XYZ file of C-alpha atoms in Angstrom:
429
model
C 64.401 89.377 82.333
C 63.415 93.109 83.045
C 60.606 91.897 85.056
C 62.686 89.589 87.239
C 65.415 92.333 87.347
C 62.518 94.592 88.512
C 60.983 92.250 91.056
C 64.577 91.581 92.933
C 65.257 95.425 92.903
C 62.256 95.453 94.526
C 62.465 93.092 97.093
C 66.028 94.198 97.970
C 64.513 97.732 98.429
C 62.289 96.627 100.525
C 64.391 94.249 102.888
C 66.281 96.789 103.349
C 63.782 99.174 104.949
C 62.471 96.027 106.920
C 62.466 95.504 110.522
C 64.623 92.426 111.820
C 61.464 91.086 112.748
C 60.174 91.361 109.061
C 57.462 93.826 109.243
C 55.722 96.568 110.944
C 54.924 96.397 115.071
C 51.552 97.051 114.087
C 50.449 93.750 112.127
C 48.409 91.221 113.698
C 49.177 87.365 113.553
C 48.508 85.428 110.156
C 45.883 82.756 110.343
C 46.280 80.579 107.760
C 42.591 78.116 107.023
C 43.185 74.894 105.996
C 47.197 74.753 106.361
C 48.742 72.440 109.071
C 51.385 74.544 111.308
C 54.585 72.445 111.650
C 57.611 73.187 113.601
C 59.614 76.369 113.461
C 56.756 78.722 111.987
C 56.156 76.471 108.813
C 52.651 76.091 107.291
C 52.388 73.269 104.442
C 49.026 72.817 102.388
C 49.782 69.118 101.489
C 54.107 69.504 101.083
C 55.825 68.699 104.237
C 59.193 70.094 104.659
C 62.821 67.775 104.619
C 63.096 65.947 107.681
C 65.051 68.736 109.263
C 62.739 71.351 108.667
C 65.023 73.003 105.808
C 62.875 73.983 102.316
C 63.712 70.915 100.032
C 66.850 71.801 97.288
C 65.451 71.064 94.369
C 68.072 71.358 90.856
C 67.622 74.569 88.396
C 65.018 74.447 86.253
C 67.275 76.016 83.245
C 70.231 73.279 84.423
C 67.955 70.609 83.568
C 67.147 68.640 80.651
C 64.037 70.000 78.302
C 61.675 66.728 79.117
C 62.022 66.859 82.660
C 61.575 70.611 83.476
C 57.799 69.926 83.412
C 57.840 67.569 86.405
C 60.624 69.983 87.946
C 58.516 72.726 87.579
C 55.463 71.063 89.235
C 57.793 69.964 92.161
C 58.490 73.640 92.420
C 55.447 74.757 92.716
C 54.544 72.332 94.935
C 57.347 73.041 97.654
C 56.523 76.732 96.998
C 52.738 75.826 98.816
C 54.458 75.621 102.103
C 54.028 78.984 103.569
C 55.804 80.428 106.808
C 55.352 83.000 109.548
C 56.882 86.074 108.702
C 56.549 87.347 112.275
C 59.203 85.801 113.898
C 62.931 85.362 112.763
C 63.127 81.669 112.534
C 63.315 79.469 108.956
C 65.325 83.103 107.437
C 67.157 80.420 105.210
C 63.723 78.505 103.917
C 61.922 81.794 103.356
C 64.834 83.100 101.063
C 65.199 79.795 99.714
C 61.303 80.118 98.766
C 61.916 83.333 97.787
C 64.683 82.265 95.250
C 62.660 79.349 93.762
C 59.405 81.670 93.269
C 61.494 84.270 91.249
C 62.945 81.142 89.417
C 59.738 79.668 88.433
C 58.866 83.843 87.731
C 61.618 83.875 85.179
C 60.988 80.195 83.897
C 57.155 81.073 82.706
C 58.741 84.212 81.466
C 60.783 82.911 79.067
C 59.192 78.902 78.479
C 56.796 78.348 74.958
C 53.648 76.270 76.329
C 54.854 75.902 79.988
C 51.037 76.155 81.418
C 49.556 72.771 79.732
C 46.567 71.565 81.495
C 48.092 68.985 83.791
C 49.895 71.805 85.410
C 46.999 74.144 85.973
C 45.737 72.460 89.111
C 49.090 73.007 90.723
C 49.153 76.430 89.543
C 45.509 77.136 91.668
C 46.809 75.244 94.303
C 49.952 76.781 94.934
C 48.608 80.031 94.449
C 45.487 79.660 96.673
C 47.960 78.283 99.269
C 50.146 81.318 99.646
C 47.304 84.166 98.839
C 43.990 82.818 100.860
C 44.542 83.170 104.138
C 42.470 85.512 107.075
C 43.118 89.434 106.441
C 45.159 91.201 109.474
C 42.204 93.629 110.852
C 42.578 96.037 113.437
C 39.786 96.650 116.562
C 38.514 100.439 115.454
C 36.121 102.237 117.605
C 32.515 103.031 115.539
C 32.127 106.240 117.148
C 36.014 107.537 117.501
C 36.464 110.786 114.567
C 39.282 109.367 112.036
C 40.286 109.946 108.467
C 40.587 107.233 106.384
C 42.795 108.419 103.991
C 45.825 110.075 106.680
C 46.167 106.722 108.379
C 48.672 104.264 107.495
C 48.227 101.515 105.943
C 49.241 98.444 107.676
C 51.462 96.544 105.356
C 51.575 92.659 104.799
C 54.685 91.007 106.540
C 55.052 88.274 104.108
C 54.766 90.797 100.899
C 58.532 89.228 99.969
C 56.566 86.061 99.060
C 53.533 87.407 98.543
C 54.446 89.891 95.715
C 56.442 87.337 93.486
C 53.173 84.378 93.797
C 50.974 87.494 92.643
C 53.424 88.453 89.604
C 53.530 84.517 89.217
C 49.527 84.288 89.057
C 49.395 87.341 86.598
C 51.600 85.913 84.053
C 49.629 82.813 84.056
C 46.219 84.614 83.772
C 47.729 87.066 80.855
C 49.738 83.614 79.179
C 48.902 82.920 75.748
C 49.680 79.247 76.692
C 46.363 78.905 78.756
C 43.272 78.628 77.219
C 40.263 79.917 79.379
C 37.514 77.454 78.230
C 40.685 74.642 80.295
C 41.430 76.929 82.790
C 37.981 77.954 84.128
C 37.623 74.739 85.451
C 40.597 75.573 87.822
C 40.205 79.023 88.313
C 35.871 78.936 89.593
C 33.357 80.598 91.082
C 34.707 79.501 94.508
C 38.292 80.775 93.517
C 37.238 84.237 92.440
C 34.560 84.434 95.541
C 38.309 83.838 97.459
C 39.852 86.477 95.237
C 37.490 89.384 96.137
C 37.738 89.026 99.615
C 41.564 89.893 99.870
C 40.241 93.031 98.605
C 40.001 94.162 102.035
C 43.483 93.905 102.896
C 44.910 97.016 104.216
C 47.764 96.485 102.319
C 47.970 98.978 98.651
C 50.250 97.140 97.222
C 48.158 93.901 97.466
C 45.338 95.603 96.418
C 47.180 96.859 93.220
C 47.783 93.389 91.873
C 44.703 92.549 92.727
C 42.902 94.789 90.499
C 45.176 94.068 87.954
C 44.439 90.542 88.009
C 40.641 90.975 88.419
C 40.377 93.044 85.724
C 42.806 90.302 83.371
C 40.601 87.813 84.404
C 37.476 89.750 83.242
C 38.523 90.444 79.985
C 39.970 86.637 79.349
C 37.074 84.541 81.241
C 34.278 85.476 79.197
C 31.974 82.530 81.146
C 33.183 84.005 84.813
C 32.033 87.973 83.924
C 28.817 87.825 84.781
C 29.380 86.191 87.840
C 32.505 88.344 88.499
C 29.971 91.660 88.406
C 27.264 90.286 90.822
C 29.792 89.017 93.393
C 31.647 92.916 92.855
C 27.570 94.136 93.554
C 27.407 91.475 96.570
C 30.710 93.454 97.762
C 29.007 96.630 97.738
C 25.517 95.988 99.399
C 27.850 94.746 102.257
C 29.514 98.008 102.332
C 25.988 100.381 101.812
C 24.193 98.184 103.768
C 26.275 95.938 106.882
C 29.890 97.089 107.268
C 29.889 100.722 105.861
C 34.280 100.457 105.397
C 35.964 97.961 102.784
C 39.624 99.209 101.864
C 38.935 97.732 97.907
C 36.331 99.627 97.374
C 37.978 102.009 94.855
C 39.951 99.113 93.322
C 36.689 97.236 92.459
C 35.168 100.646 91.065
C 38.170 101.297 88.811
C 37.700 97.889 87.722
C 33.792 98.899 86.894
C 34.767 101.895 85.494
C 36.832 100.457 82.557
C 34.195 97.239 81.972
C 31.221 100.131 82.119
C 33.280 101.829 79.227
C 32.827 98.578 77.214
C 29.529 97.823 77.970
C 27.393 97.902 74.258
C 24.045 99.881 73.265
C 21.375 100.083 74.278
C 22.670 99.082 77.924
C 20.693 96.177 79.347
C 18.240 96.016 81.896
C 20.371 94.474 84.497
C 23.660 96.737 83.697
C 20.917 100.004 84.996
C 19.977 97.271 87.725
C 23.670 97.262 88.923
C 23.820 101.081 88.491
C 20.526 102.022 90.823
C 20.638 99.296 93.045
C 24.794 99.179 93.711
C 26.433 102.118 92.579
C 23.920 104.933 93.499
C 23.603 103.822 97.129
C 27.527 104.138 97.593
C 27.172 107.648 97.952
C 25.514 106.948 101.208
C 28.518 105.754 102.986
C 30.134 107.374 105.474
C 33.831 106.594 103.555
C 32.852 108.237 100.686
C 36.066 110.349 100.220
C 38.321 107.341 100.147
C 36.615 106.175 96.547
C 34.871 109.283 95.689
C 37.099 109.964 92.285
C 36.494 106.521 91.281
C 32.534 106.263 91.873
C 32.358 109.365 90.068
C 34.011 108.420 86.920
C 31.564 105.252 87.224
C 28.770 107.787 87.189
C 29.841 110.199 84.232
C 30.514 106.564 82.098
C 26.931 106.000 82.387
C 25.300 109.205 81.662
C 27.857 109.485 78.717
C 26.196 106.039 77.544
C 22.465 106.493 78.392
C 22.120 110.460 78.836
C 18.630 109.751 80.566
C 20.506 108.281 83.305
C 21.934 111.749 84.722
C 17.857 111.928 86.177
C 18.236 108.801 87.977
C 21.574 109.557 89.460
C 20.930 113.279 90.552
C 17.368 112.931 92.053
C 19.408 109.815 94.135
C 22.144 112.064 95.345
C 19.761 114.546 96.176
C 17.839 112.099 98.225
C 20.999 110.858 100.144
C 22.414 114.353 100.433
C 24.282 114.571 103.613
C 23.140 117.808 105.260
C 25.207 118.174 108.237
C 28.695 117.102 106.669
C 29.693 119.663 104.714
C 32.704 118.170 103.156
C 30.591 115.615 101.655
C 28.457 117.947 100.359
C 31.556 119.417 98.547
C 31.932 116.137 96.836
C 28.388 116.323 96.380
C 28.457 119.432 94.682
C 32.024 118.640 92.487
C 30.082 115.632 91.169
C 26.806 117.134 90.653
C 28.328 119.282 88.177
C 30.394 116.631 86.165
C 26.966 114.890 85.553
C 25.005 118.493 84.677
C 28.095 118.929 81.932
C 26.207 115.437 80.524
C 22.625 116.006 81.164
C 20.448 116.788 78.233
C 17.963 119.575 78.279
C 14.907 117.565 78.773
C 16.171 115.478 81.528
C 17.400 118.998 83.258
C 13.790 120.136 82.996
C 12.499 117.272 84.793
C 14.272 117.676 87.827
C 14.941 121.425 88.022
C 13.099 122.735 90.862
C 14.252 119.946 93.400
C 17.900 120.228 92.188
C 17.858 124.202 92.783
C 15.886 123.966 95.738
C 18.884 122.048 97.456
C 21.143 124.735 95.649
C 19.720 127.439 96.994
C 20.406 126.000 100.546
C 23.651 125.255 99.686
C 24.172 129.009 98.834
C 23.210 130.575 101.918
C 25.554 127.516 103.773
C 27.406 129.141 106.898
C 30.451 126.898 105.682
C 32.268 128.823 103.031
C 33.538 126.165 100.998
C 30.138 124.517 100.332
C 28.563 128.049 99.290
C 31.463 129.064 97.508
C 31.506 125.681 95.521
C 27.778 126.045 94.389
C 28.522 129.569 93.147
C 30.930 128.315 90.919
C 28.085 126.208 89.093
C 27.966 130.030 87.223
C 31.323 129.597 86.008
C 30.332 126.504 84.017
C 29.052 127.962 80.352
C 27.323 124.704 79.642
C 25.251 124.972 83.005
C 24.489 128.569 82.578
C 22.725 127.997 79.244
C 20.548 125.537 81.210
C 19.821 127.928 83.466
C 18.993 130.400 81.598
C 16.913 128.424 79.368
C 14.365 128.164 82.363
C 14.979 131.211 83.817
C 10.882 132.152 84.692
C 11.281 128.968 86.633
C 14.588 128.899 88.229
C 15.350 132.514 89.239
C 13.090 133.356 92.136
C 14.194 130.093 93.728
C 17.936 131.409 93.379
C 17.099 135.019 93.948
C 16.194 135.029 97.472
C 19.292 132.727 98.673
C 21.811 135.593 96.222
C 20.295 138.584 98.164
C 20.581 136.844 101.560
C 24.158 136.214 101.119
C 24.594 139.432 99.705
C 23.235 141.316 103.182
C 24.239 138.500 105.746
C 27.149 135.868 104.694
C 30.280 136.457 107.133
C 32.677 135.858 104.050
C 34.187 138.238 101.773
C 35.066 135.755 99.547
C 31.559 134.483 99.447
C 30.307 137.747 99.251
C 32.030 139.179 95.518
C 31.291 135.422 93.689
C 27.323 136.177 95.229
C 27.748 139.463 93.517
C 29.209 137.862 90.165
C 26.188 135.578 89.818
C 23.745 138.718 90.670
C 25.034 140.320 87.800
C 24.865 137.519 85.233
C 21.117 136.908 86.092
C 20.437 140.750 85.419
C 22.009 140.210 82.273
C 20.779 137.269 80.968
């Protein structure tokens, strides 16, 4: 009952801070594949409405006798499949009819012993896909107009009302212990979850939220669907590296990883590093960076932390990719950089010393004050230091030089005393 309590509060907040057209000015039209439009802004994927357009009145499910709720509740779902246009006013009775009988059917699975049997999974699928699958709203951006990703707003889905309650719907039936997954694969497929990850790109958080919830749910019950799962997620991501550079899921589908890469057993196979050099590496390329940055990083520090030897794989990458003339990237660069020294074992720091400091010792004599000042705080890091000192013959005369040039010609003061600090903690080490 708390979740349907939750779910209406919800929905009331939210009509209230609706427009009387039902949404934002700036959402585009719907296009629904594969649904016939009807009169009055009415979509039905195989359910036609009454004969005067109204959404049929079917009796409560918890007014009804025990044998019969079954068939009830299939009739539900099936009436719930007809979808309507949220951006006009017209059918405001049907959609909060809808409405009503999709928090019904919310609160019936809630509270119903053995109420997903296998002759009503295909409805389930169906009247899911019917309401969620449908063409994303996109809006016409201009490749070469300056913008930041994460200060725009988000355009927000006009039919979240319905939207929201089939999505809590879908989740309880993915979580149920009613449904057995070796049955319910056969419903929810390949060509289901291929559907799935697109809505990933919907601009819409909320949306996105449920659907990495779901995802992930879905992982850990479908044993037969992970594999697949992880290289459509890797298909997702050459897209991004290599075709469309921007995908609003991104750090979803990477919070997802993070938690599966957590469970992932040793030694770590062949084609789990695969995913990491090929997929995950390259994302550091793209331009959008900052909008999943925390997320690819924690992706990152879960692999060194299972296969140390990783951290030389990842680090020579980044330093291959390193993006030299934007120097908030490079911050990010640098932030990460460090996380994965905290992990990297001595040998593996040896191997790769005199490129990594090389590109340090640029960094230090940066004109932007943020990305010098950032590297010089590598010296506040005790675990870091050690290396460093540890090679010392080798690593201070390519430091040296950068320290004294700051010291006589960097325009910050700031800059200036940490260039000092570090000075003084090579002449005493």
């Amino acid at each position: 009952m708390k979740l349907i309590q939750t779910v209406k509060r919800r929905m009331g907040n939210e009509e209230k801070k609706a427009t009387p057209g039902g949404g934002t000015g700036r959402d585009a039209p719907i296009a629904k594949g594969k649904a016939a439009s009807s009169a009055g802004g009415v979509k039905a994927a195989g359910v036609k409405p009454t004969a005067d357009g109204s959404f049929p009145n079917l009796p409560k499910l918890r007014e009804t006798a025990p044998g019969e709720r079954a068939e009830l509740f299939r009739r539900k779902m099936e009436v719930c499949s007809v979808v309507f246009d949220f951006h006009n006013d017209s059918n405001q009775r049907e959609k909060e009819a809808k409405r009503q009988t999709l928090l019904e059917i919310v609160e019936y699975v809630n509270n119903t012993r053995n109420c997903f049997n296998e002759a009503l999974m295909q409805d389930v699928v169906n009247m899911v896909g019917a309401n969620i699958f449908r063409a994303l709203q996109t809006r016409n951006k201009d490749p070469l107009a300056f913008s930041d990703p994460e200060e725009e707003e988000p355009s927000l889905e006009r039919a979240w009302p319905h939207l929201q309650i089939v999505y809590e719907f879908f989740l309880r039936f993915v979580v149920s212990n009613d449904v057995d997954p070796k049955i319910a694969k056969r419903f929810v497929d390949q060509n289901f979850m291929l559907k799935l990850l697109e809505l990933f790109d919907s601009e819409d958080p909320r949306e996105r939220d449920y659907l990495k919830t779901i995802l992930h749910r879905i992982y850990g019950k479908f044993m037969a669907l992970r594999s697949f799962i992880r290289r459509a997620i890797q298909h997702v991501f050459f897209k991004v590296i290599y075709e469309c550079e921007t995908q609003n899921g991104v750090g979803e589908l990477l919070e997802i990883l993070g938690s599966i890469i957590n469970g992932f057993a040793l030694p770590l196979k062949d084609e789990h590093k695969d995913f990491l050099i090929k997929a995950l590496i390259p994302l550091h390329k793209v331009k959008s960076l900052a909008c999943f940055y925390q997320q690819l990083s924690y992706c990152m520090a879960q692999y060194v932390e299972k296969d140390p030897r990783l951290a030389y794989d990842i680090i020579t990458a980044m330093l291959r990719y390193w993006p030299v003339s934007i120097t908030s990237k490079q911050v990010l660069f640098l932030n990460e950089l460090e996380e994965t020294l905290e992990l990297t074992q001595p040998s593996e720091f040896h191997r790769m010393q005199h490129v990594l400091f090389r590109r340090l010792a640029l960094c230090i004599t940066c004109p932007h004050f943020q990305v010098a000042e950032r590297t010089l705080f590598f010296w506040n890091n005790d675990y870091i230091v050690k290396l460093i000192n540890q090679n010392r013959w080798d690593l201070f005369p390519i430091v040296i030089s950068a320290l004294y040039k700051n010291s006589k010609q960097h325009w910050n003061s700031a800059v200036h005393g940490l260039t000092f600090n570090v000075l003084k903690l090579l002449m005493e080490a």
